[in-house]
PQR file of N, CA, C, O and H, with PARSE charges and radii, in Angstrom:
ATOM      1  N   UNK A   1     120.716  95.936 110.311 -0.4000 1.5000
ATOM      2  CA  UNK A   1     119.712  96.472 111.219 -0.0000 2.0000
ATOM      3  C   UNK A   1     119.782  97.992 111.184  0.5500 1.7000
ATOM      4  O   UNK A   1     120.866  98.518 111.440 -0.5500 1.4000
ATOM      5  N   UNK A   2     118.635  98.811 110.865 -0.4000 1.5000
ATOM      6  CA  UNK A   2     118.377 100.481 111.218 -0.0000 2.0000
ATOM      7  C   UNK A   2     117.591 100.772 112.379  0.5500 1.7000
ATOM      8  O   UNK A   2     116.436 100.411 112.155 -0.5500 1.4000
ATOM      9  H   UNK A   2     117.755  98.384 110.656  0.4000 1.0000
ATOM     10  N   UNK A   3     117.669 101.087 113.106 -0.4000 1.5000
ATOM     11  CA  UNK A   3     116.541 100.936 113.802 -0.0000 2.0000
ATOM     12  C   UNK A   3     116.057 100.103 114.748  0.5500 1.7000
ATOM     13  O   UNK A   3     116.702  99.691 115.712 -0.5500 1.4000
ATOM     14  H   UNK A   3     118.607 101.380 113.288  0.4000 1.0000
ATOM     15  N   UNK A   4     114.645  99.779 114.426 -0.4000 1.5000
ATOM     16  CA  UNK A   4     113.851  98.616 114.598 -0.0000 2.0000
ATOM     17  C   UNK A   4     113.906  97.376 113.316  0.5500 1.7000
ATOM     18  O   UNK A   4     113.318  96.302 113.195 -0.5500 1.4000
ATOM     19  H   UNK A   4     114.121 100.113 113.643  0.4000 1.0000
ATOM     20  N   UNK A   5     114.745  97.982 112.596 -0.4000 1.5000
ATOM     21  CA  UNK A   5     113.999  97.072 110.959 -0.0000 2.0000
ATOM     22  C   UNK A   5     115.155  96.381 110.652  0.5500 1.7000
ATOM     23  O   UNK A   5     116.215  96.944 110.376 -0.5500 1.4000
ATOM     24  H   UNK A   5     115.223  98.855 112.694  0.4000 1.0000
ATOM     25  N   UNK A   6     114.967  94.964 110.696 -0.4000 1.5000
ATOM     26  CA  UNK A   6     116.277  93.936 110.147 -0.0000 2.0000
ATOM     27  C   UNK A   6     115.860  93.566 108.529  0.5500 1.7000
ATOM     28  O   UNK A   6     114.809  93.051 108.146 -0.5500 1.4000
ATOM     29  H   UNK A   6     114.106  94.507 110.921  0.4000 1.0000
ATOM     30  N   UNK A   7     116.770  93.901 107.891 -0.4000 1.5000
ATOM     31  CA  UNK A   7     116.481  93.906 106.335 -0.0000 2.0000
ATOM     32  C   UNK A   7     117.679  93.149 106.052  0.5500 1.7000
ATOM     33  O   UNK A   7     118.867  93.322 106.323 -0.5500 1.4000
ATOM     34  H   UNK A   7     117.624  94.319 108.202  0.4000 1.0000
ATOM     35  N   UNK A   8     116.682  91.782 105.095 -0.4000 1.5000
ATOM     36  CA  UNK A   8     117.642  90.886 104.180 -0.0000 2.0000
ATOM     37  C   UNK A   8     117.342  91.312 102.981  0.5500 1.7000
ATOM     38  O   UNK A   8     116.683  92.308 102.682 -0.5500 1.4000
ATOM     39  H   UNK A   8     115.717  91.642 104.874  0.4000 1.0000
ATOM     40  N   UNK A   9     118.011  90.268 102.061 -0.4000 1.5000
ATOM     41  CA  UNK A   9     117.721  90.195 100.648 -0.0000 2.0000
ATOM     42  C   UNK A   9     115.966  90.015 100.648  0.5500 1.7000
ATOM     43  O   UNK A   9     115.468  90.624  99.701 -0.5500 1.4000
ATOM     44  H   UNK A   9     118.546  89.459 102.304  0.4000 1.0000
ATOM     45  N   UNK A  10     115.303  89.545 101.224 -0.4000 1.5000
ATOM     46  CA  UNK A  10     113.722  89.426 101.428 -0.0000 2.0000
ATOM     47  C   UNK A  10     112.934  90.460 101.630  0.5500 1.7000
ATOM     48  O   UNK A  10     111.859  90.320 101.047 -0.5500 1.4000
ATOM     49  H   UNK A  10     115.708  89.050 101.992  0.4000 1.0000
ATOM     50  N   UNK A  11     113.004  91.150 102.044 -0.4000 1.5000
ATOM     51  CA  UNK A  11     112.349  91.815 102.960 -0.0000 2.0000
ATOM     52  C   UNK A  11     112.826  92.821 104.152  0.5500 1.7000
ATOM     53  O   UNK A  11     113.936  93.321 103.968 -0.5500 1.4000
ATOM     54  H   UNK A  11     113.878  91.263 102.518  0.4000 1.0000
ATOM     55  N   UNK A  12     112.282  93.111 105.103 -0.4000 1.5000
ATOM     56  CA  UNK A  12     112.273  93.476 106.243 -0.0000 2.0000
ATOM     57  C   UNK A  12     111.741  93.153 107.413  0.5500 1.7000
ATOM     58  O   UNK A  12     110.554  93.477 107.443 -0.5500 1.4000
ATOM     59  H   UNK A  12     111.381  92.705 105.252  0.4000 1.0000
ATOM     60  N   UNK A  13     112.126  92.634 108.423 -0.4000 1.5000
ATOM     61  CA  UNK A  13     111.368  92.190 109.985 -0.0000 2.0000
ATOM     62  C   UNK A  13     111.202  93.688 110.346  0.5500 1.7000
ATOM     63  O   UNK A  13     111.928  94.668 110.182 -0.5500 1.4000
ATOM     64  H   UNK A  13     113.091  92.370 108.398  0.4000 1.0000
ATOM     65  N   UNK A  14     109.475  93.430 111.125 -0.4000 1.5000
ATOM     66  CA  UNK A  14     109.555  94.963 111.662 -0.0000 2.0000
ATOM     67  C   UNK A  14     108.604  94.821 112.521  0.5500 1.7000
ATOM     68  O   UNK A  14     107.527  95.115 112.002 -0.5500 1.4000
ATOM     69  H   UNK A  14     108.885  92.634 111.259  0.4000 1.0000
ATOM     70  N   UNK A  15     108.518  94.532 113.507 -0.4000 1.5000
ATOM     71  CA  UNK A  15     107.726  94.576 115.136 -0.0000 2.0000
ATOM     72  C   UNK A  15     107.048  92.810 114.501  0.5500 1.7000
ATOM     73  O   UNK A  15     105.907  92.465 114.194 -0.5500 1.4000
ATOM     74  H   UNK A  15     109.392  94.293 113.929  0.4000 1.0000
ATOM     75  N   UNK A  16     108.312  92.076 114.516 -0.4000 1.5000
ATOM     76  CA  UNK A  16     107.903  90.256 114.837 -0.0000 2.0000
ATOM     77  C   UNK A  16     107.119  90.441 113.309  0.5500 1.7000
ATOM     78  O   UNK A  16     105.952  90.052 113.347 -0.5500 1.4000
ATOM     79  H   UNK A  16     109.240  92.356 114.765  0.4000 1.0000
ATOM     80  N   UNK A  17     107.493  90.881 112.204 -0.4000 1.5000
ATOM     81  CA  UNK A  17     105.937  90.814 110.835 -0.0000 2.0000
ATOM     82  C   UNK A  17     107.258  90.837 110.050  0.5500 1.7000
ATOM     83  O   UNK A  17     108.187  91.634 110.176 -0.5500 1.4000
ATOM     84  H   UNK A  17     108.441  91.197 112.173  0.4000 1.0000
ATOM     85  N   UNK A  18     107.134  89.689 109.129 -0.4000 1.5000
ATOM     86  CA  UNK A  18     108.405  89.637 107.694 -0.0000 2.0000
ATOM     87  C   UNK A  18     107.512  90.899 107.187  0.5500 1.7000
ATOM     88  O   UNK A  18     106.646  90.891 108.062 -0.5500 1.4000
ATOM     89  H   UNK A  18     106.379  89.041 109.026  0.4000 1.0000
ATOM     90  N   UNK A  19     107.194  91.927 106.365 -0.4000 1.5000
ATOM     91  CA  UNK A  19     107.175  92.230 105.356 -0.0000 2.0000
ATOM     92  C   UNK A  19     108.093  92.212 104.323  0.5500 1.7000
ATOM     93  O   UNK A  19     109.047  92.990 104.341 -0.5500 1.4000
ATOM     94  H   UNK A  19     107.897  91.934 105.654  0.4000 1.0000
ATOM     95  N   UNK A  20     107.901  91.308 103.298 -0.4000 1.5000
ATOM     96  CA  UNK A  20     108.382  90.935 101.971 -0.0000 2.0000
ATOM     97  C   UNK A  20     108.466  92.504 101.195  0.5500 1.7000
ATOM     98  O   UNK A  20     107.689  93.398 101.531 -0.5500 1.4000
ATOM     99  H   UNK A  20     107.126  90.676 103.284  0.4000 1.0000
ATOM    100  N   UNK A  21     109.572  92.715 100.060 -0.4000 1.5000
ATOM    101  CA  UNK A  21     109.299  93.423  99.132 -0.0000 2.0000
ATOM    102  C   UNK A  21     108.368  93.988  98.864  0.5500 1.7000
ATOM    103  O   UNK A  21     108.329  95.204  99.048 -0.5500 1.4000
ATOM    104  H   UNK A  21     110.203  91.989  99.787  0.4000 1.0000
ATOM    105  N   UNK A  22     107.213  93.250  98.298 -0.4000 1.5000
ATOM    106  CA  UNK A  22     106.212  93.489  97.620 -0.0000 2.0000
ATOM    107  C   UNK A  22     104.788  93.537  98.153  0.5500 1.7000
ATOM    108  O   UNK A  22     103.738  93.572  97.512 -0.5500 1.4000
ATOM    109  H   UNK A  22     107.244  92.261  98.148  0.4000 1.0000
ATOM    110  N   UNK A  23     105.048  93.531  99.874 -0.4000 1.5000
ATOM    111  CA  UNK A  23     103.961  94.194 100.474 -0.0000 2.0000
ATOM    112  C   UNK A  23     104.411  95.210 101.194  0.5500 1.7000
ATOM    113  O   UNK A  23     103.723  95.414 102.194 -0.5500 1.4000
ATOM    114  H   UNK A  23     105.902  93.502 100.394  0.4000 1.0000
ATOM    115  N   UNK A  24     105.798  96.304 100.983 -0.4000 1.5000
ATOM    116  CA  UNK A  24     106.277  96.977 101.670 -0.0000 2.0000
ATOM    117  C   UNK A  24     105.936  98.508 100.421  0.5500 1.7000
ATOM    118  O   UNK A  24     106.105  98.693  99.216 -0.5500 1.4000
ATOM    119  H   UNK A  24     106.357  96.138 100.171  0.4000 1.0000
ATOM    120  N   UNK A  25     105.395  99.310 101.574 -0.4000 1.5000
ATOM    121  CA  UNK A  25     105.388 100.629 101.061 -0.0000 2.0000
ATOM    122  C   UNK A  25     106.262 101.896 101.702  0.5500 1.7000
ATOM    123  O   UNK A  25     106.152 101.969 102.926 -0.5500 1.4000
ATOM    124  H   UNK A  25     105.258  99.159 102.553  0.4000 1.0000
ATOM    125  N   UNK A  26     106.835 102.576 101.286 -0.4000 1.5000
ATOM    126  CA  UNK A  26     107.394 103.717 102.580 -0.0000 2.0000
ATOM    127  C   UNK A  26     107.006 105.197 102.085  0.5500 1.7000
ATOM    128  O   UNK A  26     106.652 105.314 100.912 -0.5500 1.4000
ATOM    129  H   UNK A  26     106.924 102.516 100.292  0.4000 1.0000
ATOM    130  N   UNK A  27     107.051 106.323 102.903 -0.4000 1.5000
ATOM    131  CA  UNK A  27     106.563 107.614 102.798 -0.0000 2.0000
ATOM    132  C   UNK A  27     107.965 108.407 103.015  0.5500 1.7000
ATOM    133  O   UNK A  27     108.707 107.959 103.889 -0.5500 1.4000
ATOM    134  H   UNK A  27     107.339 106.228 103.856  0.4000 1.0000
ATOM    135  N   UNK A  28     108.302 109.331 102.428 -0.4000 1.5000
ATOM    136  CA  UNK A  28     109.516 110.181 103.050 -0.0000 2.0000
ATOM    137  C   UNK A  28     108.917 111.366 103.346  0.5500 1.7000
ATOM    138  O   UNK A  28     108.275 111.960 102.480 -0.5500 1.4000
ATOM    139  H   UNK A  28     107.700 109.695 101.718  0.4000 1.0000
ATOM    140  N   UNK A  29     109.030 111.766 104.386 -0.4000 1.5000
ATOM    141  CA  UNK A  29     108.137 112.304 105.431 -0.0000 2.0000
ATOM    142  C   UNK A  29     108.804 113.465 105.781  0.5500 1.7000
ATOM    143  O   UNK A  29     109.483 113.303 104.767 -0.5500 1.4000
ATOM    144  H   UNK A  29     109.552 111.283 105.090  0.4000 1.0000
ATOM    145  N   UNK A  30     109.370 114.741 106.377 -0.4000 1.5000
ATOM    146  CA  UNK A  30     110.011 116.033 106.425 -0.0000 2.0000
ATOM    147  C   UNK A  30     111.218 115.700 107.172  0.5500 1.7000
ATOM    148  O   UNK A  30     112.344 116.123 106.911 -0.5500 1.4000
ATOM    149  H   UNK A  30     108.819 114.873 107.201  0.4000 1.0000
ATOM    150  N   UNK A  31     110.727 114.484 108.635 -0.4000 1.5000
ATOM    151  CA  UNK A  31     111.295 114.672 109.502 -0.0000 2.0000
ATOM    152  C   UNK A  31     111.400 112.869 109.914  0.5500 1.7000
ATOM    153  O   UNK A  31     111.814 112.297 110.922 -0.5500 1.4000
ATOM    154  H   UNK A  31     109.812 114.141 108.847  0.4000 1.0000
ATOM    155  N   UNK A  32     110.906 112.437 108.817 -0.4000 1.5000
ATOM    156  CA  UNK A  32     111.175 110.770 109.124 -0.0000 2.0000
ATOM    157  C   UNK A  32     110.876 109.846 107.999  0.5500 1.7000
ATOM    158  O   UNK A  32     110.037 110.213 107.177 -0.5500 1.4000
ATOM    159  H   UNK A  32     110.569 112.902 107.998  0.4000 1.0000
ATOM    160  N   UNK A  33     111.555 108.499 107.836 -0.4000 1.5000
ATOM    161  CA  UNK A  33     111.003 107.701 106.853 -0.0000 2.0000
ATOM    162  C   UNK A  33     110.118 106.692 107.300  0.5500 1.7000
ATOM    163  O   UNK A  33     110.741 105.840 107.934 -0.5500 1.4000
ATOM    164  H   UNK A  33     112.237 108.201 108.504  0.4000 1.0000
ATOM    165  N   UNK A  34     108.405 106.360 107.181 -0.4000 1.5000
ATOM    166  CA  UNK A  34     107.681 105.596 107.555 -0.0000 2.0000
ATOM    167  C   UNK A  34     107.648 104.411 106.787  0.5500 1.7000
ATOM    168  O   UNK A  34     107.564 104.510 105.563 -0.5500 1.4000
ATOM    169  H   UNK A  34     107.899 107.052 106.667  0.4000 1.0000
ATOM    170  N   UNK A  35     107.710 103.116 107.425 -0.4000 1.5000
ATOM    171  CA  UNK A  35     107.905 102.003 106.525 -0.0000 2.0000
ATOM    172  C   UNK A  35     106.478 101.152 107.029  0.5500 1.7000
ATOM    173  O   UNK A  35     106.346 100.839 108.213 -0.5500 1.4000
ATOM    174  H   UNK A  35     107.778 103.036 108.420  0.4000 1.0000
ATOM    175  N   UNK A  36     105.476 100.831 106.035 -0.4000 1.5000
ATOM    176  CA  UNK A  36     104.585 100.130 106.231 -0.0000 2.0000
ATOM    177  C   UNK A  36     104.299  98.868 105.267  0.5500 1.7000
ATOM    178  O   UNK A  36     104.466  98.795 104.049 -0.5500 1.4000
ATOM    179  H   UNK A  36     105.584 101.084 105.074  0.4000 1.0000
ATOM    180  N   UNK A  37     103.851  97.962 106.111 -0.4000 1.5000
ATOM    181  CA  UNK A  37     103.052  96.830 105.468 -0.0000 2.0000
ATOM    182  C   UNK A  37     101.635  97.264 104.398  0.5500 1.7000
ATOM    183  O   UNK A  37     100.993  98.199 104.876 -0.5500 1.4000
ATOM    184  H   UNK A  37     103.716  98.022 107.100  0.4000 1.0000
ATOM    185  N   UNK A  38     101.273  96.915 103.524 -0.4000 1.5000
ATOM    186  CA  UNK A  38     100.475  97.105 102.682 -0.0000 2.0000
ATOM    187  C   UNK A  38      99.222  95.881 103.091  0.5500 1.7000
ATOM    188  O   UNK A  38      98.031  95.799 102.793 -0.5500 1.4000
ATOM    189  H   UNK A  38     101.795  96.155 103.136  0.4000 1.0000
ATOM    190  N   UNK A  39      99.885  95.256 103.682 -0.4000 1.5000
ATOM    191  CA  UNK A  39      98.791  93.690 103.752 -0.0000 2.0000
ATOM    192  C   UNK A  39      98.355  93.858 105.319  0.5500 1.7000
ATOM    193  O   UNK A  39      97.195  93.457 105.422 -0.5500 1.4000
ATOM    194  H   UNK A  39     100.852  95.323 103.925  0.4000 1.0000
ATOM    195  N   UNK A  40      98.747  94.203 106.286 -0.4000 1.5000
ATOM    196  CA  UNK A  40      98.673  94.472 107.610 -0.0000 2.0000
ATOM    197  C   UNK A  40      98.680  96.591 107.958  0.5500 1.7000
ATOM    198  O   UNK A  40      99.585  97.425 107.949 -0.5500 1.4000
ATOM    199  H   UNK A  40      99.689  94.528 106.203  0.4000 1.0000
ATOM    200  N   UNK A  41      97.680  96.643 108.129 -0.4000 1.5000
ATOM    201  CA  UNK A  41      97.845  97.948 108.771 -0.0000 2.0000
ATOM    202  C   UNK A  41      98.468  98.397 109.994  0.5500 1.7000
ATOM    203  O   UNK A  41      98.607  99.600 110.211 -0.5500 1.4000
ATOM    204  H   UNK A  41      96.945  95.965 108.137  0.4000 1.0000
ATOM    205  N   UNK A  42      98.716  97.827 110.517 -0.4000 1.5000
ATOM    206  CA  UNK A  42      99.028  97.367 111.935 -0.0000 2.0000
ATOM    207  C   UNK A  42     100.727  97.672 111.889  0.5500 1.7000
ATOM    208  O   UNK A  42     101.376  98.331 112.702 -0.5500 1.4000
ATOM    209  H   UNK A  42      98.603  96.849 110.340  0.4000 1.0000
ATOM    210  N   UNK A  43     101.163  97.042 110.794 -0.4000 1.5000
ATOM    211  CA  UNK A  43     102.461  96.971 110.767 -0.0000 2.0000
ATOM    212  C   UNK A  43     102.634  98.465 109.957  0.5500 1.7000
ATOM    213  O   UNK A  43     102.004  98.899 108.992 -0.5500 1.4000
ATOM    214  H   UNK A  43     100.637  96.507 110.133  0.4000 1.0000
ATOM    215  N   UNK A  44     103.660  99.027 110.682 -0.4000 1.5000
ATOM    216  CA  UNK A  44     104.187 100.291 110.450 -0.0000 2.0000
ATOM    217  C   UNK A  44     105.160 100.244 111.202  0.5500 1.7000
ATOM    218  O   UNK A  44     105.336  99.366 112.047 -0.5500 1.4000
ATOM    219  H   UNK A  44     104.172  98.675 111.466  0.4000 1.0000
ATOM    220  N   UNK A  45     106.374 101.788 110.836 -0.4000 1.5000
ATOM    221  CA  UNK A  45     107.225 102.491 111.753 -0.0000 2.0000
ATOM    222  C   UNK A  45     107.849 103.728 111.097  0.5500 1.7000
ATOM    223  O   UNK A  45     108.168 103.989 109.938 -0.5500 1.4000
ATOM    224  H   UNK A  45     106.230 102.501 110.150  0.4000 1.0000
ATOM    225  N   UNK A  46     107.900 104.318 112.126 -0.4000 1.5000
ATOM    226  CA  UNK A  46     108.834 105.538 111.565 -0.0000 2.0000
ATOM    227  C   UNK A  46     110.276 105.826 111.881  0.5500 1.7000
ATOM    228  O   UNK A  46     110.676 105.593 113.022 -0.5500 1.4000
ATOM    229  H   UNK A  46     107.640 104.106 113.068  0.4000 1.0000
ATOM    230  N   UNK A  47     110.988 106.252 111.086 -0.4000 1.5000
ATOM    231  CA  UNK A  47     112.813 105.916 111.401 -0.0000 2.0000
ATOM    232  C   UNK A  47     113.172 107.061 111.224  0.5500 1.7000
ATOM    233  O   UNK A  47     113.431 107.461 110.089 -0.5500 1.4000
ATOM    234  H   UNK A  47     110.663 106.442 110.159  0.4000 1.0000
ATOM    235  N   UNK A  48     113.282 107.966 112.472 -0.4000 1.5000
ATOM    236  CA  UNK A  48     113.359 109.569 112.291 -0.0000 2.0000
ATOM    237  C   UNK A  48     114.931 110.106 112.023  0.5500 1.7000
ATOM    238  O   UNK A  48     115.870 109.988 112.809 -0.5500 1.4000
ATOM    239  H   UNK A  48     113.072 107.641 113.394  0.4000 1.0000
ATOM    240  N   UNK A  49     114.952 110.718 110.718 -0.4000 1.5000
ATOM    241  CA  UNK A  49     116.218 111.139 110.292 -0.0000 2.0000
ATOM    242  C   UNK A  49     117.160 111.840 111.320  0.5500 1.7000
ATOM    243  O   UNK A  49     118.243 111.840 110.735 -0.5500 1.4000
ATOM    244  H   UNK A  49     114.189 110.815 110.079  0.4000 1.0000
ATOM    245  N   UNK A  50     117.320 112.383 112.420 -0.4000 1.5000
ATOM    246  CA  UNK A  50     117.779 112.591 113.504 -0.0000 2.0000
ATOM    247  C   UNK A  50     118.107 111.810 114.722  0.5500 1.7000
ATOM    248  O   UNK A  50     118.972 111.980 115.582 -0.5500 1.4000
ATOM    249  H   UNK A  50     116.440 112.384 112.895  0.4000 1.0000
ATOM    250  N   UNK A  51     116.856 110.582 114.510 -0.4000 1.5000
ATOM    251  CA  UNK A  51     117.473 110.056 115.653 -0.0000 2.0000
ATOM    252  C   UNK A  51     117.810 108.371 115.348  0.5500 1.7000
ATOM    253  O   UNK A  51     118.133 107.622 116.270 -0.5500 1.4000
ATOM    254  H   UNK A  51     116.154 110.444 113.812  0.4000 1.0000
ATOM    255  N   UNK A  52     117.710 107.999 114.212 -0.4000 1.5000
ATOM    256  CA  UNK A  52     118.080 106.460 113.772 -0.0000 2.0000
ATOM    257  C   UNK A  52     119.806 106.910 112.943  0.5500 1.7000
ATOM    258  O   UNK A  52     120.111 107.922 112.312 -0.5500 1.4000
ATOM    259  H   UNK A  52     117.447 108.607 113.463  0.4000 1.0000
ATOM    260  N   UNK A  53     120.500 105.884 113.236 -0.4000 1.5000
ATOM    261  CA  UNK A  53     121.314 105.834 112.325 -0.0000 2.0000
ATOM    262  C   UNK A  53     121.346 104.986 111.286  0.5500 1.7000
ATOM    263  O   UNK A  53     120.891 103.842 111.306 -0.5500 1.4000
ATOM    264  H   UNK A  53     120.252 105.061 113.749  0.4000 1.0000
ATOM    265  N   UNK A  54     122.122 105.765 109.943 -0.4000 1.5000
ATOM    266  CA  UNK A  54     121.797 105.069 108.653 -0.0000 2.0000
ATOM    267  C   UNK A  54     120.410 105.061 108.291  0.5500 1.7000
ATOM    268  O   UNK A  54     120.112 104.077 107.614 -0.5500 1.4000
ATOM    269  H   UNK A  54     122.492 106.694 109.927  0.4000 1.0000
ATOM    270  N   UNK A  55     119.390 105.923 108.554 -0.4000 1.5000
ATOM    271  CA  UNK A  55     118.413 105.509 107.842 -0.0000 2.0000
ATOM    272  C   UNK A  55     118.278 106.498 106.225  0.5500 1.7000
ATOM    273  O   UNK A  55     117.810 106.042 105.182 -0.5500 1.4000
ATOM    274  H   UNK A  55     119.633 106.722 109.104  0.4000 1.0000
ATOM    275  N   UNK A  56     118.618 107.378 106.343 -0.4000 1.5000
ATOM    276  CA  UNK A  56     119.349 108.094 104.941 -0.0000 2.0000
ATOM    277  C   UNK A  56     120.145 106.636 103.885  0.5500 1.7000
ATOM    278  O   UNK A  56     119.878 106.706 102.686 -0.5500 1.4000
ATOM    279  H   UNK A  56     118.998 107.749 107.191  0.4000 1.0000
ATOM    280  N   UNK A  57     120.843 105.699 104.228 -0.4000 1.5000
ATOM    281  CA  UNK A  57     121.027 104.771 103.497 -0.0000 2.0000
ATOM    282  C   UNK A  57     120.136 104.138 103.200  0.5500 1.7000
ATOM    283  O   UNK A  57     119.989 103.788 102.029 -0.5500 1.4000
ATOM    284  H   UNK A  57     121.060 105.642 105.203  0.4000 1.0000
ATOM    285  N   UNK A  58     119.027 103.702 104.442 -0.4000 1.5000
ATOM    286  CA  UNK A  58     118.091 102.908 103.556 -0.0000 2.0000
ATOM    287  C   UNK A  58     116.711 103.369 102.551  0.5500 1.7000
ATOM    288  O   UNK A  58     116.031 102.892 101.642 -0.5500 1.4000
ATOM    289  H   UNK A  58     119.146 103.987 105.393  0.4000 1.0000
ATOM    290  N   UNK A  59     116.808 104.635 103.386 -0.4000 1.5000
ATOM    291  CA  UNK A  59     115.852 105.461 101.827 -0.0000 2.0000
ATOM    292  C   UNK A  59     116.383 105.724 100.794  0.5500 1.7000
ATOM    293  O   UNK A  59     115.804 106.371  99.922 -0.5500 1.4000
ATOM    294  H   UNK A  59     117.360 105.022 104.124  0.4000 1.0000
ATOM    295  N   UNK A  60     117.456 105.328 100.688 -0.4000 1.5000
ATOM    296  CA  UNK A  60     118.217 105.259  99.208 -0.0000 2.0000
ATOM    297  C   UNK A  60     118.485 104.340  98.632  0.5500 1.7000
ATOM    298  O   UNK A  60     118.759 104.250  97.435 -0.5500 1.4000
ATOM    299  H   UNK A  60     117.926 104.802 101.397  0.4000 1.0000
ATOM    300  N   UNK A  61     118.429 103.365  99.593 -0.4000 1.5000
ATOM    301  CA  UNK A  61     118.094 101.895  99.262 -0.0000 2.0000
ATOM    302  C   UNK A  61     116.872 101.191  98.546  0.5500 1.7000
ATOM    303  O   UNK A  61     116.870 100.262  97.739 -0.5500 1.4000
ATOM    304  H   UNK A  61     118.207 103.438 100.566  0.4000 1.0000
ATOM    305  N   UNK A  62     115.909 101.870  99.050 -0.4000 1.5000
ATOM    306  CA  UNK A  62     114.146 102.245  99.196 -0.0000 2.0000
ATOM    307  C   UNK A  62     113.966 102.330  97.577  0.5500 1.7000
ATOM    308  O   UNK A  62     113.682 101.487  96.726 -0.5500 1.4000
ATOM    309  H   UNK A  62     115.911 102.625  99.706  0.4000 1.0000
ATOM    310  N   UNK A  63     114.245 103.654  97.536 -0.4000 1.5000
ATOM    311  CA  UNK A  63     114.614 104.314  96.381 -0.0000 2.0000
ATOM    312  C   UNK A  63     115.318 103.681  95.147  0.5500 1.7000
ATOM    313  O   UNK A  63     114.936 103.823  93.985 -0.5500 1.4000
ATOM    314  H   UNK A  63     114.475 104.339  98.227  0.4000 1.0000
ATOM    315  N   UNK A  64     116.066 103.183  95.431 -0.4000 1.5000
ATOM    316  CA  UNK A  64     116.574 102.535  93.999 -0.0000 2.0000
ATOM    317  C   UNK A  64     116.207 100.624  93.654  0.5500 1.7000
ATOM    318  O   UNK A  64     116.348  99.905  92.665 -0.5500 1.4000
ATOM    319  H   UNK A  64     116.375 103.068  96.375  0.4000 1.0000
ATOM    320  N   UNK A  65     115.605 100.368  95.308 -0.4000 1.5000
ATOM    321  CA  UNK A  65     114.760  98.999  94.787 -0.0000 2.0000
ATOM    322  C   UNK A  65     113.622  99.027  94.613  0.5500 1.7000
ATOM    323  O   UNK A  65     113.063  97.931  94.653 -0.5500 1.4000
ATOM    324  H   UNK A  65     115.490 100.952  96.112  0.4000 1.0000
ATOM    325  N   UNK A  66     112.918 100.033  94.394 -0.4000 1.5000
ATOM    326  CA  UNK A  66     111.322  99.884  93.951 -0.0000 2.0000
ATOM    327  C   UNK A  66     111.776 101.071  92.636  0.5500 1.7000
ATOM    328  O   UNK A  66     110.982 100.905  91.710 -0.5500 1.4000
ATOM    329  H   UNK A  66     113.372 100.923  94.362  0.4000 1.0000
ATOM    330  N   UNK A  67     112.630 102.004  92.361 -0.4000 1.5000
ATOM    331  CA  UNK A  67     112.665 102.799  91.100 -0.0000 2.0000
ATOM    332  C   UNK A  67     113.247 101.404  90.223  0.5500 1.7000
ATOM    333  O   UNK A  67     113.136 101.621  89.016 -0.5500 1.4000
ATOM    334  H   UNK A  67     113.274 102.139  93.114  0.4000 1.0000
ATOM    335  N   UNK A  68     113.790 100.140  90.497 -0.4000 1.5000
ATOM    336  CA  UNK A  68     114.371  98.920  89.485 -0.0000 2.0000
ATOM    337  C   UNK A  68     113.484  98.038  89.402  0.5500 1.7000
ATOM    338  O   UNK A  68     113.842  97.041  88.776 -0.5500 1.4000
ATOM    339  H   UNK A  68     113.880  99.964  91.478  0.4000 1.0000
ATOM    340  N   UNK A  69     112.207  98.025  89.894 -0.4000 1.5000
ATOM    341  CA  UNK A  69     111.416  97.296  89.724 -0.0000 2.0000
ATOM    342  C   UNK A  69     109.714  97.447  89.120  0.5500 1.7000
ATOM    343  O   UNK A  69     108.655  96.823  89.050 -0.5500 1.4000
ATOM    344  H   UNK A  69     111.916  98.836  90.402  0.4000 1.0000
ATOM    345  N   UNK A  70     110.346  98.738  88.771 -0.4000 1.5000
ATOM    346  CA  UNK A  70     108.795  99.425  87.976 -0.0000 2.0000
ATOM    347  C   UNK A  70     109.404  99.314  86.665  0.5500 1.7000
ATOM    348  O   UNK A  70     108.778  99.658  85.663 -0.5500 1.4000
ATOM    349  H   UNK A  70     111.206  99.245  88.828  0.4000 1.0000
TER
END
């Protein structure tokens, strides 16, 4: 858990919405990492580098499971 966001091997839960892998997009942002659904607009969040812990792990996480899958 970071946050709001419970992340398995699947995916991520994020306000009651699985987003899977492969409908998950994220933005790295100045002052936060935004994690959105691609299939639901609705589903979003932002995990502000100051005030979540570990979320620097999971944008590096982010980062090296969508840079292994292109």
């Amino acid at each position: 858990t970071i946050g709001n966001c419970v992340i398995n091997s699947e995916g991520i839960l994020l306000k009651n919405f699985f987003v899977t892998w492969d409908d998950l997009s994220y933005q790295k942002n100045y002052n936060k990492l935004t994690i959105n659904s691609k299939s639901n607009s609705a589903i979003w969040t932002n995990l502000y580098y100051t005030e979540t812990d570990n979320v620097h792990v999971l944008m590096h996480f982010l980062e090296w499971k969508f840079e292994s899958t292109q």
